[in-house]
Short mmCIF file of C-alpha atoms in Angstrom, two decimals:
data_model
loop_
_atom_site.label_atom_id
_atom_site.label_comp_id
_atom_site.label_asym_id
_atom_site.label_seq_id
_atom_site.Cartn_x
_atom_site.Cartn_y
_atom_site.Cartn_z
CA MET A 127 32.88 -12.92 -34.18
CA SER A 128 35.04 -12.47 -31.10
CA VAL A 129 37.34 -9.57 -30.32
CA GLY A 130 40.29 -11.97 -30.44
CA THR A 131 39.48 -13.13 -33.97
CA ASN A 132 39.10 -9.52 -35.14
CA THR A 133 42.52 -8.69 -33.74
CA ASP A 134 44.06 -11.72 -35.42
CA LEU A 135 42.53 -10.84 -38.76
CA GLN A 136 43.69 -7.25 -38.45
CA LYS A 137 47.24 -8.41 -37.78
CA ILE A 138 47.22 -10.96 -40.61
CA PHE A 139 45.85 -8.59 -43.21
CA GLY A 140 48.28 -5.92 -42.12
CA GLN A 141 51.07 -8.32 -42.89
CA VAL A 142 49.42 -9.29 -46.18
CA ASN A 143 49.21 -5.63 -47.14
CA THR A 144 52.91 -5.12 -46.40
CA LEU A 145 54.03 -8.06 -48.46
CA LEU A 146 51.67 -7.41 -51.35
CA GLY A 147 52.98 -3.89 -51.43
CA GLN A 148 56.35 -5.31 -52.48
CA LEU A 149 54.85 -6.57 -55.75
CA PRO A 150 54.25 -4.30 -58.71
CA SER A 151 50.62 -3.56 -59.33
CA ASP A 152 50.92 -4.87 -62.91
CA ALA A 153 52.82 -8.05 -62.01
CA THR A 154 52.02 -11.17 -64.00
CA GLY A 155 53.04 -14.77 -63.71
CA GLY A 156 55.67 -14.35 -66.41
CA SER A 157 57.06 -10.99 -65.33
CA SER A 158 60.71 -10.82 -64.58
CA SER A 159 59.92 -8.54 -61.68
CA PHE A 160 58.00 -11.27 -59.86
CA ASN A 161 59.73 -12.18 -56.58
CA ALA A 162 58.74 -15.77 -55.84
CA GLN A 163 60.64 -15.77 -52.56
CA ASP A 164 58.66 -12.80 -51.20
CA PHE A 165 55.38 -14.38 -52.26
CA PHE A 166 56.41 -17.60 -50.59
CA LYS A 167 56.96 -15.59 -47.40
CA LEU A 168 53.37 -14.44 -47.76
CA GLY A 169 52.30 -18.06 -47.88
CA ASN A 170 54.29 -18.83 -44.74
CA ILE A 171 52.60 -16.01 -42.88
CA LEU A 172 49.10 -16.94 -44.00
CA ASN A 173 49.32 -20.68 -43.50
CA GLY A 174 51.54 -20.60 -40.41
CA SER A 175 54.47 -22.48 -42.01
CA SER A 176 57.84 -22.00 -40.35
CA SER A 177 59.94 -23.54 -43.19
CA GLN A 178 62.50 -21.47 -45.03
CA PHE A 179 62.56 -21.11 -48.81
CA SER A 180 65.49 -20.63 -51.14
CA GLY A 181 64.71 -19.22 -54.55
CA ASN A 182 67.46 -21.29 -56.17
CA SER A 183 65.77 -24.57 -55.36
CA VAL A 184 62.31 -23.72 -56.55
CA GLY A 185 61.15 -24.90 -59.95
CA ASN A 186 58.29 -23.67 -62.06
CA ASN A 187 55.92 -26.37 -60.85
CA GLN A 188 56.75 -25.59 -57.25
CA THR A 189 56.20 -21.91 -57.85
CA ALA A 190 52.79 -22.53 -59.40
CA SER A 191 51.88 -24.78 -56.52
CA ILE A 192 53.00 -22.20 -53.97
CA ILE A 193 50.96 -19.49 -55.69
CA GLN A 194 47.85 -21.68 -55.74
CA ASN A 195 48.29 -22.65 -52.08
CA THR A 196 48.72 -19.02 -51.14
CA ILE A 197 45.57 -18.05 -52.98
CA ASN A 198 43.69 -20.93 -51.35
CA THR A 199 44.98 -19.89 -47.92
CA VAL A 200 43.94 -16.28 -48.40
CA MET A 201 40.50 -17.30 -49.64
CA SER A 202 40.14 -19.70 -46.72
CA LEU A 203 40.74 -16.85 -44.31
CA ILE A 204 38.36 -14.58 -46.20
CA ASN A 205 35.64 -17.24 -46.08
CA LYS A 206 35.79 -17.13 -42.30
CA ILE A 207 34.52 -13.58 -42.41
CA THR A 208 30.70 -13.61 -42.51
CA THR A 209 28.37 -10.74 -43.37
CA GLN A 210 25.81 -11.49 -40.66
CA GLU A 211 27.24 -9.22 -37.97
CA SER A 212 24.97 -6.25 -38.72
CA LYS A 213 21.91 -8.49 -38.54
CA ALA A 214 23.08 -9.96 -35.23
CA ALA A 215 23.78 -6.45 -33.94
CA SER A 216 20.31 -5.28 -34.95
CA GLU A 217 18.66 -8.21 -33.20
CA GLU A 218 20.82 -7.68 -30.13
CA VAL A 219 19.94 -3.98 -29.92
CA LYS A 220 16.24 -4.73 -30.46
CA LYS A 221 16.31 -7.32 -27.71
CA ASN A 222 18.01 -4.88 -25.35
CA LYS A 223 15.56 -2.15 -26.33
CA LYS A 224 12.61 -4.37 -25.54
CA ALA A 225 14.11 -5.20 -22.15
CA ALA A 226 14.86 -1.52 -21.46
CA ASP A 227 11.32 -0.45 -22.46
CA ASN A 228 9.92 -3.24 -20.32
CA LEU A 229 11.95 -2.04 -17.34
CA ALA A 230 10.53 1.46 -17.74
CA LYS A 231 7.01 0.04 -18.06
CA GLU A 232 7.46 -2.18 -15.00
CA GLN A 233 8.74 0.78 -13.00
CA GLU A 234 5.77 2.92 -14.00
CA LYS A 235 3.35 0.06 -13.39
CA ALA A 236 4.87 -0.60 -9.96
CA LYS A 237 4.65 3.11 -9.16
CA THR A 238 0.99 3.29 -10.22
CA GLU A 239 0.04 0.17 -8.25
CA LEU A 240 1.98 1.38 -5.22
CA SER A 241 0.35 4.80 -5.40
CA GLN A 242 -3.12 3.23 -5.72
CA ASN A 243 -2.52 0.88 -2.80
CA ILE A 244 -1.26 3.76 -0.68
CA ASP A 245 -4.27 5.89 -1.59
CA ASN A 246 -6.60 3.02 -0.71
CA ILE A 247 -4.98 2.46 2.70
CA GLU A 248 -4.96 6.16 3.53
CA ALA A 249 -8.59 6.51 2.42
CA GLN A 250 -9.56 3.52 4.56
CA ILE A 251 -7.85 4.98 7.63
CA ILE A 252 -9.55 8.33 7.04
CA THR A 253 -12.92 6.58 6.65
CA GLU A 254 -12.49 4.62 9.88
CA LYS A 255 -11.27 7.71 11.71
CA ASP A 256 -14.32 9.65 10.52
CA THR A 257 -16.53 6.77 11.70
CA VAL A 258 -15.06 7.03 15.20
CA ILE A 259 -15.29 10.83 15.21
CA ASN A 260 -18.93 10.73 14.05
CA SER A 261 -19.71 8.05 16.62
CA THR A 262 -18.24 10.25 19.34
CA ALA A 263 -20.29 13.21 18.09
CA ASN A 264 -23.48 11.10 18.16
CA LEU A 265 -22.53 9.84 21.59
CA GLU A 266 -22.38 13.43 22.79
CA GLU A 267 -26.02 13.79 21.76
CA VAL A 268 -26.87 10.68 23.75
CA SER A 269 -24.95 12.14 26.69
CA LYS A 270 -26.99 15.35 26.48
CA GLN A 271 -30.22 13.37 26.56
CA LEU A 272 -28.97 11.42 29.56
CA GLN A 273 -28.13 14.67 31.32
CA GLU A 274 -31.64 15.90 30.65
CA LYS A 275 -33.07 12.68 32.05
CA GLN A 276 -30.78 12.98 35.04
CA GLU A 277 -32.09 16.47 35.67
CA GLN A 278 -35.66 15.19 35.31
CA LEU A 279 -34.95 12.40 37.79
CA ASN A 280 -33.43 14.87 40.24
CA ALA A 281 -36.54 17.03 39.96
CA LEU A 282 -38.82 14.03 40.60
CA VAL A 283 -36.71 12.97 43.59
CA LYS A 284 -37.02 16.46 45.09
CA GLN A 285 -40.78 16.39 44.63
CA ILE A 286 -40.97 13.00 46.34
CA GLU A 287 -38.90 14.37 49.22
CA GLU A 288 -41.27 17.32 49.53
CA GLN A 289 -44.23 14.94 49.61
CA GLN A 290 -42.48 12.90 52.29
CA LYS A 291 -42.23 16.02 54.45
CA ALA A 292 -45.85 16.87 53.81
CA LEU A 293 -46.82 13.31 54.70
CA GLN A 294 -45.42 13.89 58.16
CA THR A 295 -47.51 17.03 58.71
CA VAL A 296 -50.99 15.80 57.84
CA LYS A 297 -53.10 13.86 60.31
CA THR A 298 -56.07 12.23 58.62
CA PRO A 299 -55.83 9.02 56.60
CA GLU A 300 -57.47 10.70 53.63
CA GLU A 301 -54.91 13.49 53.55
CA LYS A 302 -52.13 10.97 53.87
CA ALA A 303 -53.70 8.84 51.11
CA LYS A 304 -53.76 11.83 48.78
CA ILE A 305 -50.08 12.50 49.40
CA LEU A 306 -49.29 8.83 48.94
CA GLY A 307 -51.20 8.92 45.67
CA THR A 308 -49.09 11.89 44.56
CA ILE A 309 -45.92 9.99 45.44
CA GLN A 310 -47.23 7.01 43.52
CA GLY A 311 -47.75 9.26 40.49
CA LEU A 312 -44.21 10.60 40.79
CA SER A 313 -42.90 7.03 41.03
CA GLY A 314 -44.79 6.24 37.83
CA GLN A 315 -43.04 9.13 36.07
CA ILE A 316 -39.69 7.76 37.21
CA GLY A 317 -40.68 4.41 35.70
CA GLU A 318 -41.52 6.07 32.38
CA LEU A 319 -38.29 8.04 32.48
CA ILE A 320 -36.21 4.90 32.94
CA GLY A 321 -38.27 3.00 30.38
CA SER A 322 -37.34 5.55 27.72
CA LEU A 323 -33.65 4.67 28.17
CA GLY A 324 -34.02 1.66 25.87
CA ASP A 325 -33.63 3.78 22.74
CA LEU A 326 -30.51 5.46 24.11
CA GLN A 327 -29.04 2.11 25.07
CA ASP A 328 -29.62 0.86 21.52
CA GLN A 329 -27.90 3.94 20.13
CA VAL A 330 -24.88 3.43 22.38
CA THR A 331 -24.70 -0.23 21.40
CA THR A 332 -24.84 0.64 17.68
CA LEU A 333 -22.19 3.35 18.02
CA SER A 334 -19.94 1.08 20.09
CA GLN A 335 -20.19 -1.65 17.47
CA ALA A 336 -19.27 0.83 14.73
CA VAL A 337 -16.18 1.92 16.65
CA GLU A 338 -15.24 -1.68 17.38
CA ASN A 339 -15.53 -2.52 13.67
CA SER A 340 -13.34 0.46 12.82
CA VAL A 341 -10.67 -0.67 15.27
CA THR A 342 -10.76 -4.16 13.72
CA ASN A 343 -10.56 -2.71 10.22
CA ILE A 344 -7.61 -0.54 11.19
CA GLU A 345 -5.73 -3.58 12.48
CA THR A 346 -6.31 -5.19 9.10
CA ALA A 347 -5.20 -1.99 7.38
CA LYS A 348 -2.00 -1.99 9.44
CA GLY A 349 -1.21 -5.48 8.18
CA ASN A 350 -1.96 -4.41 4.62
CA ALA A 351 0.26 -1.36 5.05
CA VAL A 352 3.15 -3.58 6.11
CA SER A 353 2.56 -5.81 3.09
CA ILE A 354 2.47 -2.80 0.77
CA GLN A 355 5.74 -1.56 2.27
CA GLU A 356 7.46 -4.93 1.96
CA ASN A 357 6.13 -5.67 -1.53
CA GLY A 358 7.07 -2.18 -2.69
CA GLU A 359 10.63 -2.61 -1.43
CA MET A 360 10.89 -6.07 -3.01
CA GLN A 361 9.65 -4.72 -6.32
CA ILE A 362 12.17 -1.89 -6.23
CA THR A 363 14.99 -4.32 -5.41
CA LYS A 364 13.93 -6.57 -8.29
CA LEU A 365 13.79 -3.70 -10.78
CA VAL A 366 17.12 -2.30 -9.60
CA GLN A 367 18.70 -5.70 -10.26
CA GLU A 368 17.07 -5.88 -13.67
CA GLY A 369 18.33 -2.39 -14.41
CA ALA A 370 21.86 -3.29 -13.34
CA ASN A 371 21.81 -6.33 -15.61
CA LEU A 372 20.60 -4.23 -18.53
CA VAL A 373 23.34 -1.66 -17.92
CA THR A 374 25.86 -4.50 -18.11
CA GLN A 375 24.29 -5.91 -21.28
CA ASN A 376 24.18 -2.56 -23.06
CA THR A 377 27.70 -1.68 -21.95
CA SER A 378 28.83 -4.98 -23.43
CA THR A 379 26.98 -4.12 -26.63
CA GLN A 380 28.74 -0.74 -26.68
CA VAL A 381 32.13 -2.42 -26.37
CA LYS A 382 31.26 -4.88 -29.12
CA GLY A 383 30.16 -1.98 -31.28
CA VAL A 384 33.45 -0.21 -30.83
CA THR A 385 35.23 -3.46 -31.74
CA ASN A 386 33.00 -3.78 -34.81
CA ASN A 387 34.01 -0.27 -35.88
CA VAL A 388 37.71 -1.07 -35.49
CA THR A 389 37.31 -4.36 -37.34
CA GLY A 390 35.34 -2.68 -40.10
CA ALA A 391 38.06 -0.07 -40.54
CA SER A 392 40.73 -2.79 -40.69
CA LEU A 393 38.77 -4.80 -43.22
CA GLN A 394 38.28 -1.66 -45.29
CA VAL A 395 42.05 -1.17 -45.42
CA SER A 396 42.55 -4.85 -46.29
CA ALA A 397 39.88 -4.65 -49.00
CA GLU A 398 41.55 -1.65 -50.57
CA ALA A 399 44.92 -3.42 -50.48
CA ALA A 400 43.46 -6.63 -51.86
CA SER A 401 41.74 -4.84 -54.72
CA SER A 402 45.08 -3.42 -55.87
CA ASN A 403 46.68 -6.83 -56.41
CA MET A 404 45.67 -9.51 -58.87
CA PHE A 405 46.30 -12.38 -56.47
CA SER A 406 43.83 -11.11 -53.87
CA ALA A 407 41.54 -9.05 -56.05
CA GLY A 408 38.96 -11.82 -56.00
CA ALA A 409 38.65 -11.46 -52.24
CA ALA A 410 38.26 -7.67 -52.29
CA ALA A 411 34.51 -7.70 -52.89
CA LYS A 412 33.92 -9.94 -49.91
CA LEU A 413 36.28 -7.88 -47.79
CA TYR A 414 34.36 -4.74 -48.71
CA ARG A 415 31.07 -6.44 -47.79
CA ALA A 416 32.55 -7.66 -44.50
CA ALA A 417 33.94 -4.17 -43.80
CA ASN A 418 30.53 -2.62 -44.42
CA ASP A 419 28.85 -5.32 -42.34
CA GLN A 420 31.20 -4.69 -39.41
CA SER A 421 30.86 -0.93 -39.68
CA THR A 422 27.07 -1.15 -39.83
CA ALA A 423 27.08 -3.49 -36.85
CA GLY A 424 29.34 -1.08 -34.98
CA GLN A 425 27.08 1.89 -35.71
CA THR A 426 23.99 -0.11 -34.74
CA ARG A 427 25.50 -1.31 -31.49
CA THR A 428 27.11 1.95 -30.35
CA THR A 429 24.10 4.12 -31.19
CA GLY A 430 21.51 1.58 -30.04
CA SER A 431 23.24 0.78 -26.77
CA LEU A 432 23.48 4.46 -25.85
CA THR A 433 19.79 4.97 -26.55
CA ASN A 434 18.90 1.84 -24.61
CA LEU A 435 21.11 2.88 -21.72
CA GLN A 436 19.23 6.17 -21.53
CA THR A 437 15.95 4.22 -21.37
CA VAL A 438 17.37 1.91 -18.70
CA LEU A 439 18.67 4.82 -16.67
CA LYS A 440 15.25 6.49 -16.96
CA GLY A 441 13.62 3.34 -15.56
CA ILE A 442 16.16 3.12 -12.75
CA GLY A 443 15.82 6.84 -12.04
CA GLY A 444 12.04 6.45 -11.89
CA LEU A 445 12.46 4.02 -9.02
CA GLN A 446 13.37 7.04 -6.90
CA ASP A 447 9.71 8.03 -7.21
CA ASN A 448 8.76 4.60 -5.87
CA LEU A 449 11.14 5.04 -2.93
CA THR A 450 9.75 8.51 -2.25
CA LEU A 451 6.21 7.11 -2.26
CA LEU A 452 7.21 4.44 0.26
CA SER A 453 9.00 6.95 2.47
CA ASN A 454 6.08 9.38 2.41
CA PHE A 455 3.68 6.49 2.89
CA LYS A 456 5.41 5.42 6.09
CA THR A 457 5.25 8.96 7.44
CA ALA A 458 1.66 9.55 6.31
CA ILE A 459 0.45 6.21 7.66
CA GLY A 460 2.09 6.90 11.00
CA SER A 461 0.41 10.29 11.17
CA SER A 462 -2.99 8.93 10.09
CA LEU A 463 -2.84 6.06 12.57
CA GLY A 464 -1.90 8.54 15.28
CA GLU A 465 -4.98 10.60 14.44
CA PHE A 466 -7.12 7.46 14.49
CA ASP A 467 -5.76 6.46 17.91
CA SER A 468 -6.53 9.96 19.21
CA ALA A 469 -10.08 9.66 17.90
CA VAL A 470 -10.48 6.28 19.62
CA GLY A 471 -9.05 7.72 22.83
CA GLU A 472 -11.62 10.52 22.74
CA TRP A 473 -14.35 7.95 22.14
CA ASN A 474 -13.23 5.89 25.12
CA SER A 475 -13.19 8.98 27.32
CA SER A 476 -16.72 9.86 26.23
CA VAL A 477 -18.35 6.45 26.29
CA THR A 478 -17.27 5.44 29.82
CA PRO A 479 -19.40 7.99 31.72
CA VAL A 480 -22.31 7.38 29.35
CA ILE A 481 -22.29 3.66 30.08
CA THR A 482 -21.94 4.40 33.78
CA SER A 483 -24.90 6.78 33.61
CA ILE A 484 -27.11 4.24 31.85
CA GLY A 485 -26.12 1.62 34.39
CA SER A 486 -26.96 4.01 37.21
CA PHE A 487 -30.37 4.70 35.72
CA GLU A 488 -31.01 0.98 35.61
CA SER A 489 -30.12 0.71 39.30
CA VAL A 490 -32.96 3.16 40.04
CA ILE A 491 -35.44 0.57 38.80
CA SER A 492 -35.17 -1.60 41.92
CA GLY A 493 -35.35 1.44 44.21
CA ASN A 494 -38.43 2.70 42.42
CA GLU A 495 -40.07 -0.70 42.79
CA GLU A 496 -39.42 -0.55 46.53
CA LEU A 497 -41.01 2.88 46.68
CA LYS A 498 -44.14 1.72 44.83
CA THR A 499 -44.43 -1.27 47.16
CA ALA A 500 -44.14 1.01 50.21
CA VAL A 501 -46.80 3.39 48.88
CA THR A 502 -49.19 0.57 48.06
CA SER A 503 -48.68 -0.93 51.51
CA ASP A 504 -49.23 2.40 53.24
CA LEU A 505 -52.38 3.11 51.24
CA SER A 506 -53.71 -0.30 52.14
CA SER A 507 -52.97 0.23 55.79
CA LEU A 508 -54.91 3.47 55.64
CA GLY A 509 -57.82 1.77 53.83
CA TYR A 510 -57.27 3.51 50.50
CA SER A 511 -56.10 2.81 47.00
CA ALA A 512 -54.82 5.12 44.28
CA GLU A 513 -55.33 4.96 40.54
CA ILE A 514 -53.76 7.05 37.80
CA ASP A 515 -55.88 7.74 34.72
CA GLU A 516 -54.69 8.15 31.12
CA GLN A 517 -54.17 11.87 31.63
CA GLY A 518 -51.95 11.26 34.65
CA ASN A 519 -54.52 12.35 37.19
CA ILE A 520 -54.51 10.54 40.54
CA GLU A 521 -57.77 9.27 41.95
CA ILE A 522 -57.92 8.25 45.60
CA SER A 523 -60.65 5.88 46.65
CA ARG A 524 -61.50 4.32 50.01
CA ASN A 525 -61.73 0.59 50.19
CA ASP A 526 -65.36 -0.53 50.71
CA ASN A 527 -64.56 -2.82 53.61
CA GLU A 528 -62.81 -0.14 55.64
CA SER A 529 -64.69 1.55 58.55
CA GLU A 530 -65.50 5.20 58.91
CA ALA A 531 -63.23 5.34 61.90
CA GLN A 532 -60.21 5.16 59.62
CA THR A 533 -60.98 8.69 58.41
CA GLN A 534 -59.99 9.95 61.82
CA GLU A 535 -56.53 11.14 62.74
CA THR A 536 -53.89 8.42 62.96
CA SER A 537 -50.32 8.32 64.15
CA THR A 538 -49.46 5.16 62.23
CA THR A 539 -45.85 5.25 60.94
CA LEU A 540 -45.81 4.88 57.20
CA GLU A 541 -43.10 3.05 55.24
CA THR A 542 -43.08 5.78 52.62
CA SER A 543 -42.04 8.33 55.20
CA GLU A 544 -38.98 6.25 56.06
CA PHE A 545 -38.00 5.49 52.46
CA ASP A 546 -34.44 6.63 51.57
CA VAL A 547 -35.24 8.61 48.44
CA GLN A 548 -31.76 10.04 47.81
CA GLY A 549 -30.00 6.78 48.51
CA LYS A 550 -32.22 4.59 46.33
CA LEU A 551 -33.48 6.95 43.62
CA ASN A 552 -30.69 9.47 43.08
CA PRO A 553 -27.33 7.82 42.15
CA PHE A 554 -26.32 10.99 40.30
CA GLU A 555 -25.77 13.15 43.33
CA ASN A 556 -22.02 12.72 42.93
CA LEU A 557 -21.95 11.60 39.27
CA LYS A 558 -21.47 13.94 36.38
CA ILE A 559 -21.48 12.93 32.72
#
């Protein structure tokens, strides 16, 4: 029932009440107090007729006909008033309540999902940051071991240099062979020292791969963070629009409820007026039912819409929590990513000298091979050979085909004496890790 129709009915029944009030409450068809002209005016108002009536020209048959038409017209208007408004109002309020409750649930669900996604991203960043930090800490242990090996290499180089000096002071081939054997033993220790680098290299490779994986995972996390931000904003926009629509719907219901109340009050007045007159008394019961229906609908709509609006406003207000989560998320993610970048920067600063150190150790391999070749050549030229047993002891033996004369003093220049020990075996003289 539209607002316009309610207004029309209110106006019509107000006029009916005025005209019926001119008739005595005990009027009958045969009463001398019956004013046929006034009743005919009632008929004109109800059926929309614009014709004029003169009481002098109306006969009894016409009067009876007019009365019947008037009654029919009134009943026709009454029949247009249904008693389904309260049911429609109840269904409308229930529908709006379901939508309002759903908005609140969607807001809470979106908030929970957003919070969970944020927690997952932040936890992932923390995990990857810890991986990099732990890798750097383990790398420091590798660096310490490299420093120890560097110190060991320096010590061996110094011993070789001392043997080189001693080699220049002795005269006999046997004495020189013993020194060369000692140098050969020291060269063997350098070989073992470098050979033990394999484990450290594997550790560095494993740690580097872990850091690389973390960097890759963080790039993925950044993309996920952007998606979470965008999806969160889209969800908020969607729910805000839904909330705005529900505010409009419930406001409309409130207005309709107020109109129902006004209509119900008007129908109540009309019902009371109709019940006091015999011509409209038959319509009074239906008017009372319609009045009650409208009033009930009005109460249902006004009360229900206010309750639903409170639910809608709660859902809309809850979206502020979602916005706060997104705002804090952006700040927290920026901070966490900054910490991760700092951890990676520290890793890069630590791993560069370690890699350089390992590479430098590897460069010693070729120099050490040259030294061993020089020692072997010198021993051969002196008629000797050197062997190192399992305990690391050096045994010098003279070759069987060499003459006794070779045990005499010799001034032969040995390659080992000229070997550049610092240049080829000590790349760490100016390198610190």
